[in-house]
mmCIF file of C-alpha atoms in Angstrom:
data_model
loop_
_atom_site.group_PDB
_atom_site.id
_atom_site.type_symbol
_atom_site.label_atom_id
_atom_site.label_comp_id
_atom_site.label_asym_id
_atom_site.label_seq_id
_atom_site.Cartn_x
_atom_site.Cartn_y
_atom_site.Cartn_z
ATOM 1 C CA MET A 1 53.420 -7.435 -16.928
ATOM 2 C CA ARG A 2 52.577 -8.356 -13.343
ATOM 3 C CA LYS A 3 53.760 -4.983 -11.981
ATOM 4 C CA GLN A 4 51.641 -3.026 -14.471
ATOM 5 C CA SER A 5 48.442 -4.456 -13.004
ATOM 6 C CA ARG A 6 49.293 -3.316 -9.460
ATOM 7 C CA SER A 7 48.738 0.189 -8.189
ATOM 8 C CA ARG A 8 51.603 2.661 -8.116
ATOM 9 C CA TYR A 9 51.014 3.172 -4.405
ATOM 10 C CA LEU A 10 51.690 -0.508 -3.717
ATOM 11 C CA LEU A 11 54.709 -0.464 -5.972
ATOM 12 C CA ALA A 12 56.122 2.534 -4.084
ATOM 13 C CA ILE A 13 55.635 0.709 -0.766
ATOM 14 C CA GLU A 14 57.388 -2.363 -2.198
ATOM 15 C CA ASP A 15 60.279 -0.205 -3.451
ATOM 16 C CA ARG A 16 60.664 1.395 -0.038
ATOM 17 C CA ASN A 17 60.636 -1.962 1.717
ATOM 18 C CA ARG A 18 63.123 -3.350 -0.766
ATOM 19 C CA LEU A 19 65.455 -0.400 -0.148
ATOM 20 C CA ARG A 20 65.093 -0.851 3.626
ATOM 21 C CA LYS A 21 66.113 -4.482 3.300
ATOM 22 C CA LEU A 22 69.067 -3.609 1.096
ATOM 23 C CA ALA A 23 70.205 -0.888 3.522
ATOM 24 C CA ALA A 24 69.918 -3.258 6.486
ATOM 25 C CA ARG A 25 71.881 -5.925 4.622
ATOM 26 C CA LYS A 26 74.568 -3.401 3.618
ATOM 27 C CA ILE A 27 74.953 -2.217 7.201
ATOM 28 C CA LYS A 28 75.098 -5.747 8.536
ATOM 29 C CA LEU A 29 77.742 -6.698 5.998
ATOM 30 C CA ALA A 30 79.784 -3.596 6.787
ATOM 31 C CA ALA A 31 79.937 -4.358 10.460
ATOM 32 C CA ASN A 32 78.876 -7.439 12.333
ATOM 33 C CA ALA A 33 77.677 -5.389 15.274
ATOM 34 C CA VAL A 34 75.206 -2.907 13.773
ATOM 35 C CA SER A 35 73.439 -0.756 16.290
ATOM 36 C CA ALA A 36 69.676 -0.517 16.218
ATOM 37 C CA LEU A 37 70.059 3.254 16.103
ATOM 38 C CA THR A 38 72.026 3.109 12.819
ATOM 39 C CA LEU A 39 69.444 0.766 11.290
ATOM 40 C CA ARG A 40 66.660 3.061 12.459
ATOM 41 C CA ARG A 41 68.400 6.105 10.885
ATOM 42 C CA TRP A 42 68.599 4.333 7.539
ATOM 43 C CA GLU A 43 64.928 3.396 7.727
ATOM 44 C CA GLU A 44 63.974 6.972 8.554
ATOM 45 C CA LYS A 45 66.088 8.265 5.667
ATOM 46 C CA ILE A 46 64.344 5.873 3.275
ATOM 47 C CA ASP A 47 60.937 6.798 4.699
ATOM 48 C CA ARG A 48 61.657 10.490 4.170
ATOM 49 C CA LYS A 49 62.664 9.779 0.597
ATOM 50 C CA PHE A 50 59.337 8.052 -0.138
ATOM 51 C CA GLU A 51 57.059 10.118 2.111
ATOM 52 C CA LYS A 52 56.108 12.684 -0.532
ATOM 53 C CA LYS A 53 55.501 9.984 -3.120
ATOM 54 C CA PHE A 54 53.266 8.036 -0.705
ATOM 55 C CA GLU A 55 51.254 11.136 0.151
ATOM 56 C CA GLU A 56 50.755 12.037 -3.536
ATOM 57 C CA GLN A 57 49.575 8.546 -4.371
ATOM 58 C CA ARG A 58 47.281 8.441 -1.311
ATOM 59 C CA VAL A 59 45.685 11.755 -2.339
ATOM 60 C CA LYS A 60 45.242 10.488 -5.906
ATOM 61 C CA VAL A 61 43.620 7.258 -4.668
ATOM 62 C CA GLN A 62 41.227 9.250 -2.477
ATOM 63 C CA GLN A 63 40.320 11.542 -5.386
ATOM 64 C CA LEU A 64 39.732 8.546 -7.666
ATOM 65 C CA LYS A 65 37.476 6.964 -5.021
ATOM 66 C CA LYS A 66 35.467 10.217 -4.759
ATOM 67 C CA ASP A 67 35.202 10.455 -8.552
ATOM 68 C CA ASN A 68 34.147 6.814 -8.752
ATOM 69 C CA ALA A 69 31.419 7.311 -6.129
ATOM 70 C CA PHE A 70 30.194 10.430 -7.946
ATOM 71 C CA LEU A 71 30.099 8.597 -11.296
ATOM 72 C CA ARG A 72 28.289 5.629 -9.780
ATOM 73 C CA ALA A 73 25.685 7.966 -8.268
ATOM 74 C CA ASN A 74 25.181 9.643 -11.630
ATOM 75 C CA GLN A 75 24.870 6.254 -13.267
ATOM 76 C CA ARG A 76 22.183 5.203 -10.755
ATOM 77 C CA ILE A 77 20.276 8.453 -11.326
ATOM 78 C CA PHE A 78 20.504 7.980 -15.089
ATOM 79 C CA LYS A 79 19.234 4.383 -14.855
ATOM 80 C CA GLN A 80 16.348 5.466 -12.612
ATOM 81 C CA GLY A 81 15.501 8.243 -15.054
ATOM 82 C CA CYS A 82 15.526 5.782 -17.954
ATOM 83 C CA SER A 83 13.208 3.414 -16.114
ATOM 84 C CA VAL A 84 10.819 6.291 -15.348
ATOM 85 C CA LEU A 85 10.870 7.341 -19.009
ATOM 86 C CA GLU A 86 10.216 3.752 -20.093
ATOM 87 C CA SER A 87 7.196 3.460 -17.767
ATOM 88 C CA CYS A 88 5.877 6.818 -19.033
ATOM 89 C CA ALA A 89 6.280 5.584 -22.606
ATOM 90 C CA VAL A 90 4.290 2.445 -21.762
ATOM 91 C CA VAL A 91 1.525 4.542 -20.166
ATOM 92 C CA LEU A 92 1.381 6.830 -23.189
ATOM 93 C CA GLN A 93 1.293 3.848 -25.542
ATOM 94 C CA VAL A 94 -1.624 2.355 -23.617
ATOM 95 C CA LYS A 95 -3.492 5.705 -23.659
ATOM 96 C CA LEU A 96 -2.902 6.035 -27.377
ATOM 97 C CA GLU A 97 -4.266 2.536 -27.993
ATOM 98 C CA GLU A 98 -7.307 3.285 -25.774
ATOM 99 C CA ASP A 99 -7.950 6.568 -27.676
ATOM 100 C CA MET A 100 -7.625 4.794 -31.003
ATOM 101 C CA ASP A 101 -10.034 2.039 -29.852
ATOM 102 C CA ALA A 102 -12.486 4.678 -28.627
ATOM 103 C CA ALA A 103 -12.343 6.423 -31.978
ATOM 104 C CA HIS A 104 -13.041 3.171 -33.803
ATOM 105 C CA LEU A 105 -15.928 2.312 -31.483
ATOM 106 C CA SER A 106 -17.727 5.649 -32.010
ATOM 107 C CA PHE A 107 -17.601 5.176 -35.797
ATOM 108 C CA PRO A 108 -17.660 1.431 -36.379
ATOM 109 C CA SER A 109 -18.023 1.580 -40.132
ATOM 110 C CA PRO A 110 -16.998 4.032 -42.839
ATOM 111 C CA HIS A 111 -20.446 3.600 -44.387
ATOM 112 C CA ASP A 112 -22.009 5.478 -41.458
ATOM 113 C CA PHE A 113 -20.632 8.728 -42.799
ATOM 114 C CA TYR A 114 -22.537 10.729 -45.407
ATOM 115 C CA VAL A 115 -20.191 11.949 -48.066
ATOM 116 C CA PRO A 116 -21.882 14.005 -50.807
ATOM 117 C CA HIS A 117 -20.593 13.446 -54.319
ATOM 118 C CA ILE A 118 -19.649 16.598 -56.013
#
């Protein structure tokens, strides 16, 4: 459960480091006098094994960051558009109320109209 919440990139790094430690331990157990060169070769071999995986994950993370930034920008634009629409709706509502009040003021009573009976 804990590993699922971590990124694959971090898990790949942990796997590489774990393999490096295992390789170093194996070499040390095989011979008490392990040369630094042998240890370095094992580390390079492990690094080559994981290099492609690291690069793929790094590219994916960068793409996700770009997508996230793009989506956040779109979200900000959408929210700004909504607030502009809300303010326009308020202005239109006020104008409508003013027009309705003006219509009522010009004809204050229905008795002011002459309606012939047919």
